[in-house]
Tab-separated table of C-alpha atoms in Angstrom:
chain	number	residue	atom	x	y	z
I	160	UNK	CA	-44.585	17.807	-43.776
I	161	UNK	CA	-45.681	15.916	-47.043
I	162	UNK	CA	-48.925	14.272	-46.911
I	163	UNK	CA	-49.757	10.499	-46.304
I	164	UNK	CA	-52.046	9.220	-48.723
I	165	UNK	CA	-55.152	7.335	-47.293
I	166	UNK	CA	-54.164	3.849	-49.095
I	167	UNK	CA	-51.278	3.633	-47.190
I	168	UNK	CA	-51.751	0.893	-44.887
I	169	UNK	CA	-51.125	2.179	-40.581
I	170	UNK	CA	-49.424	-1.300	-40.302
I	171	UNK	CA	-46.820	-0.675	-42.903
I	172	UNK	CA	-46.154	2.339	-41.389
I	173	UNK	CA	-45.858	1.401	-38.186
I	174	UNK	CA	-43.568	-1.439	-39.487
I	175	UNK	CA	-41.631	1.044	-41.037
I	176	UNK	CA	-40.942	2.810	-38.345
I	177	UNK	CA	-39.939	0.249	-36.361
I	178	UNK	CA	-37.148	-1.310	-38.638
I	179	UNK	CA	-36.196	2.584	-38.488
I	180	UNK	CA	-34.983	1.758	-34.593
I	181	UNK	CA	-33.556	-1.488	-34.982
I	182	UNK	CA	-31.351	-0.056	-37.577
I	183	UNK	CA	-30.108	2.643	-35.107
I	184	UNK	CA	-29.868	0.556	-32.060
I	185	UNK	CA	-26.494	-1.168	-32.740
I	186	UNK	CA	-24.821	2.217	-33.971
I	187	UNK	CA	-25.679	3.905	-30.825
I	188	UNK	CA	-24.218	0.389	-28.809
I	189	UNK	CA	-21.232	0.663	-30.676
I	190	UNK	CA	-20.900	4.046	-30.262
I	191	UNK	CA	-21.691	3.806	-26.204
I	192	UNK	CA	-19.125	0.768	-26.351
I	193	UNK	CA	-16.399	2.820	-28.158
I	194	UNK	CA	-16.767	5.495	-25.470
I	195	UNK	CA	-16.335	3.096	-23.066
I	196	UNK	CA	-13.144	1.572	-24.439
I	197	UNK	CA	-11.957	5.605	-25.015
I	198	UNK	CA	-12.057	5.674	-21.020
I	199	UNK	CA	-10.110	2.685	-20.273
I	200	UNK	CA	-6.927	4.197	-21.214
I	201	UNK	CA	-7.090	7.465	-20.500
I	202	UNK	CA	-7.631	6.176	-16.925
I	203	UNK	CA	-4.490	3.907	-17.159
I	204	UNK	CA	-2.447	6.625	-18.215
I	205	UNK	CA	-3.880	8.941	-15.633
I	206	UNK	CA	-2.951	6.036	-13.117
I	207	UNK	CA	0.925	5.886	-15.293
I	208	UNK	CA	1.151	9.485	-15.000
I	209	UNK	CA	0.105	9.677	-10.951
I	210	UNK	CA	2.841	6.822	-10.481
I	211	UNK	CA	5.788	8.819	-13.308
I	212	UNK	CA	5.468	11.841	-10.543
I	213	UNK	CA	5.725	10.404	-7.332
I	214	UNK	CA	8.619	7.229	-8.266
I	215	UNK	CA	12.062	7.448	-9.971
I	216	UNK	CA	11.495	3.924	-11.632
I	217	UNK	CA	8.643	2.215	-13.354
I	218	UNK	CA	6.118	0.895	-10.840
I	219	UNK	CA	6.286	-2.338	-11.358
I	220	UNK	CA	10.166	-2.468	-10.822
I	221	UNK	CA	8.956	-0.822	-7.664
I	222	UNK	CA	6.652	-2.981	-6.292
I	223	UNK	CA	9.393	-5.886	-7.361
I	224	UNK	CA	11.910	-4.402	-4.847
I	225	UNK	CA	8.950	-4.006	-2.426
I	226	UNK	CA	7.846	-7.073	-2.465
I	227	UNK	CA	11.306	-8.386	-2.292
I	228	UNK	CA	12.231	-6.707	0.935
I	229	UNK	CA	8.820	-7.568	2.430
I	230	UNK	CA	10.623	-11.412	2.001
I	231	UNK	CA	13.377	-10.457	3.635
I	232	UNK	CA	11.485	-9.230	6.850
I	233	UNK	CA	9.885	-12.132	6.806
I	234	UNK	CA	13.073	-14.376	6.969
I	235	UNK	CA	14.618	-11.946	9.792
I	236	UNK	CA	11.562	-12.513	11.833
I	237	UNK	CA	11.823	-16.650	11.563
I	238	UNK	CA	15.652	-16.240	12.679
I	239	UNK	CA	14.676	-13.533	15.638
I	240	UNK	CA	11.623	-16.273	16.843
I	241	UNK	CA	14.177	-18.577	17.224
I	242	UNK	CA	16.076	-17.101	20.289
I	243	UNK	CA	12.547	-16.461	22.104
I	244	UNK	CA	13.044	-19.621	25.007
I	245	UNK	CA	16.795	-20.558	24.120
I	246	UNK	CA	17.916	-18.052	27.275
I	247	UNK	CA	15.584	-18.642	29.416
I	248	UNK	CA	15.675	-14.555	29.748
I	249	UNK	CA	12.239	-12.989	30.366
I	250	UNK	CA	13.531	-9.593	29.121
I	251	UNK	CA	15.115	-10.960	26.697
I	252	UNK	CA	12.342	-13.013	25.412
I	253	UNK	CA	10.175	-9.488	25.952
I	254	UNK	CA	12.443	-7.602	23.802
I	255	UNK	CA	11.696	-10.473	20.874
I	256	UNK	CA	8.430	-11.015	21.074
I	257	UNK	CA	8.246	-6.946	20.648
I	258	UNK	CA	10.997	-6.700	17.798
I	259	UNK	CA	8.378	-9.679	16.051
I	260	UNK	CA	5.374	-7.437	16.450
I	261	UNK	CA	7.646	-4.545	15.078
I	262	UNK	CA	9.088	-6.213	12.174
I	263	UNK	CA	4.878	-7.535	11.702
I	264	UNK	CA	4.401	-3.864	10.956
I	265	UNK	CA	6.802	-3.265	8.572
I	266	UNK	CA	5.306	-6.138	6.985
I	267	UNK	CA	1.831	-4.269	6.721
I	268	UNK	CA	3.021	-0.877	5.753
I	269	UNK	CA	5.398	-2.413	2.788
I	270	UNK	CA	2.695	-4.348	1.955
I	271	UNK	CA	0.527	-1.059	2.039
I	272	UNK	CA	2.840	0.653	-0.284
I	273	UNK	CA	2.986	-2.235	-2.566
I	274	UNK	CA	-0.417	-2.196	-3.368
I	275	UNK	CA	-0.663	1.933	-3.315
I	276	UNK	CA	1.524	2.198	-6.155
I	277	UNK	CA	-0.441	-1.081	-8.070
I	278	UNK	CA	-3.371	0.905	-7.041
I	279	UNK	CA	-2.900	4.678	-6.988
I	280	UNK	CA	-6.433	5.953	-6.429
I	281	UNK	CA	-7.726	3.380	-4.065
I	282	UNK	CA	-8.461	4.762	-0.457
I	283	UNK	CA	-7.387	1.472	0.941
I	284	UNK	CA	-5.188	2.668	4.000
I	285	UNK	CA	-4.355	6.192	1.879
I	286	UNK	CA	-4.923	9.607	1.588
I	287	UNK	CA	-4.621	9.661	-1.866
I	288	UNK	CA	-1.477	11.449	-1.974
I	289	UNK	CA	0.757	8.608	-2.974
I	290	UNK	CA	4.026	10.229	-2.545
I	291	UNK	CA	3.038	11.700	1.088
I	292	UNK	CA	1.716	8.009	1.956
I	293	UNK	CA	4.300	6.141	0.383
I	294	UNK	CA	7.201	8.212	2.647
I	295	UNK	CA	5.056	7.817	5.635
I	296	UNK	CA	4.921	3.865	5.518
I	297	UNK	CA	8.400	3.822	4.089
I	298	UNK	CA	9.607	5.749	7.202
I	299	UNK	CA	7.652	3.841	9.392
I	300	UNK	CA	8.971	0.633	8.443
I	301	UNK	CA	12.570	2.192	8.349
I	302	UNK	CA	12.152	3.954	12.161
I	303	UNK	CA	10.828	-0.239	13.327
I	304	UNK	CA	14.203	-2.045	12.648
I	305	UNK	CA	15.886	1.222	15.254
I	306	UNK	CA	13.244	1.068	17.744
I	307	UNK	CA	13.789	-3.293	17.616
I	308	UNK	CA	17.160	-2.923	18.196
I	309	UNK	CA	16.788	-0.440	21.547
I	310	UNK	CA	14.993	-3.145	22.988
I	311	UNK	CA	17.844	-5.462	23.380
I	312	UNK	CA	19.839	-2.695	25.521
I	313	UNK	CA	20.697	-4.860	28.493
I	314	UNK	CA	19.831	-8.200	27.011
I	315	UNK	CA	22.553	-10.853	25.909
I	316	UNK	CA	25.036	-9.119	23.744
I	317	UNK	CA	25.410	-12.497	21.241
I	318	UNK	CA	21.667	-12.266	20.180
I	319	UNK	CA	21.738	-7.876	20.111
I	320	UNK	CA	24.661	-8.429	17.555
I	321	UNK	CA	22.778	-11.207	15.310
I	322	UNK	CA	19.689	-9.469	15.572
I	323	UNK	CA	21.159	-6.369	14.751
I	324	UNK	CA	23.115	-7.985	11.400
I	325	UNK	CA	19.821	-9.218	10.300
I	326	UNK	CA	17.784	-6.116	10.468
I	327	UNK	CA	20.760	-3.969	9.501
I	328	UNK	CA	19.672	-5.901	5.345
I	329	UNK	CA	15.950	-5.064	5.814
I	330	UNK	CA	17.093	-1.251	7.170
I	331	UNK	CA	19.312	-0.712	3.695
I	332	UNK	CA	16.568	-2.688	1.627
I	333	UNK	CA	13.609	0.428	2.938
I	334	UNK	CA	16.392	2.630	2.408
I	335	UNK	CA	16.813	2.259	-0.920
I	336	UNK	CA	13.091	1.897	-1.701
I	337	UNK	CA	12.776	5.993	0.132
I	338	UNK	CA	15.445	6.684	-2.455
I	339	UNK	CA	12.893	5.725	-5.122
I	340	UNK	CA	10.422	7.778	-3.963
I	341	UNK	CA	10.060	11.632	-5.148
I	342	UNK	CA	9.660	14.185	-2.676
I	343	UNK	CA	5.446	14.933	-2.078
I	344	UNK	CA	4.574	18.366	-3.949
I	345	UNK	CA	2.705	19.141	-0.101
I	346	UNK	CA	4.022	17.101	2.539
I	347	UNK	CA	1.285	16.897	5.285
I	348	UNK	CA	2.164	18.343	8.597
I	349	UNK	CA	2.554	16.022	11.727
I	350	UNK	CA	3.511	12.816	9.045
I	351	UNK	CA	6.988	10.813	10.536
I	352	UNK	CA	8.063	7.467	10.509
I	353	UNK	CA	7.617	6.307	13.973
I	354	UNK	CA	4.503	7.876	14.113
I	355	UNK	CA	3.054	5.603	11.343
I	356	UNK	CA	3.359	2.501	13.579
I	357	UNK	CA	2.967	3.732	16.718
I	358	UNK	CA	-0.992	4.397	17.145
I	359	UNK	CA	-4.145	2.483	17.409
I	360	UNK	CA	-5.475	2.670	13.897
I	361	UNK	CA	-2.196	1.831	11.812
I	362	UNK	CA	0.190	3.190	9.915
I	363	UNK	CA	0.017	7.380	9.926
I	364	UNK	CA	-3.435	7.317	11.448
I	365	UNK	CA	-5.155	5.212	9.088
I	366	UNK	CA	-7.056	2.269	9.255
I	367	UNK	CA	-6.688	-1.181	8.549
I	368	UNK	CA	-3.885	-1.188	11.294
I	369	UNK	CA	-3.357	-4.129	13.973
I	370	UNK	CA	-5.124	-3.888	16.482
I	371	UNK	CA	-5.086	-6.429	19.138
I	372	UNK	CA	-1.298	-6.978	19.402
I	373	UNK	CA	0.607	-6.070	22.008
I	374	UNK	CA	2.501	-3.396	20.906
I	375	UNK	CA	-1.264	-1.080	21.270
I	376	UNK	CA	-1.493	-1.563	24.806
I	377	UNK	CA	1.381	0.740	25.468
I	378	UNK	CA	-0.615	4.023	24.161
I	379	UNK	CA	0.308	6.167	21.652
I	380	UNK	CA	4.144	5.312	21.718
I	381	UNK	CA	6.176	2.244	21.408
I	382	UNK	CA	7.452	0.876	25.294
I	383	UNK	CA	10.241	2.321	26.414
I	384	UNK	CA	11.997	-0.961	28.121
């Protein structure tokens, strides 16, 4: 290490050094801000990629469709409200107010799915296998238009066969989004459709589910009728 001669003044030295670490600070930002940037799209293709293996369309087509058929239920369950006091018929007023809690569901888990595949690594309601949770809702929401239309055994035929017109569109709608979805590398044991709605905690066991309506109080299955 050379030697500093004694005339030197500490101050410029000091002074020196300082301007030495100004001069390096905004390299190193830009350098901590390119890194940054670098990670931004690796994780959006890492969420592209995720999505590419578990759909047979782009995502966003798929959350279109989604979102579509979550419309549909939602104009099925204004035309099912409507024959709730027309008949004066407690069951059959019982078997709608149940087919509107169902069809509720199938609101949830579609809306579930929707924002799964927007969202592939969030927890929210998931296990963070998108395909496995994606069939689960799907099937669950599929199995609710079935187990609606059992509940009308016994009830006025007229309303069974307009109910069962109207959720026969929302029933061909889920179908074709399961279609859309690629089989799950490890399907998880004990996953089904009807399962997904018929618990305490939501759809397949998971939170964020309804509780409080009155579908719950019947236990772990839907009410036989």
């Amino acid at each position: 290490m050379a030697n500093i001669p004694n005339n030197i003044n500490p101050k410029i030295i000091a002074l020196i050094f300082l301007s030495s670490l100004l001069l390096a600070t905004p390299i190193d930002l830009v350098a901590s801000s390119s890194s940054s940037s670098a990670l931004q799209p690796n994780s959006k293709k890492l969420g592209d990629l995720l999505q590419s293996q578990c759909l047979t369309v782009p995502a966003p087509e798929f959350v279109n469709l989604i979102q579509s058929t979550i419309d549909v239920v939602r104009e099925v369950m204004g035309t099912v409200s409507q024959f709730g006091s027309v008949f004066g018929d407690f069951r059959l007023s019982n078997a709608i107010s149940d087919c509107l809690d169902l069809l509720d569901f199938s609101t949830d888990e579609l809306s579930w799915a929707a924002s799964a595949t927007q969202n592939p690594k969030s927890k929210h309601n998931s296990t963070g296998d998108l395909a496995s949770d994606l069939q689960t809702w799907l099937s669950a929401a599929l199995a609710n238009q079935d187990t609606c239309i059992d509940g009308f055994e016994g009830t006025s035929s007229i309303v069974k066969g307009i109910v069962t017109s109207s959720l026969g569109e929302i029933t061909s709608l889920v179908r074709n989004l399961l279609i859309k979805v690629r089989p799950a590398q490890n399907p998880k044991s004990g996953s089904s459709g009807a399962k997904g709605s018929g618990n305490g905690t939501g759809s397949g066991g998971r939170g964020g589910g309804h509780g409080g309506r009155k579908l719950r109080g019947q236990g772990n299955q839907f009410p036989s009728w």
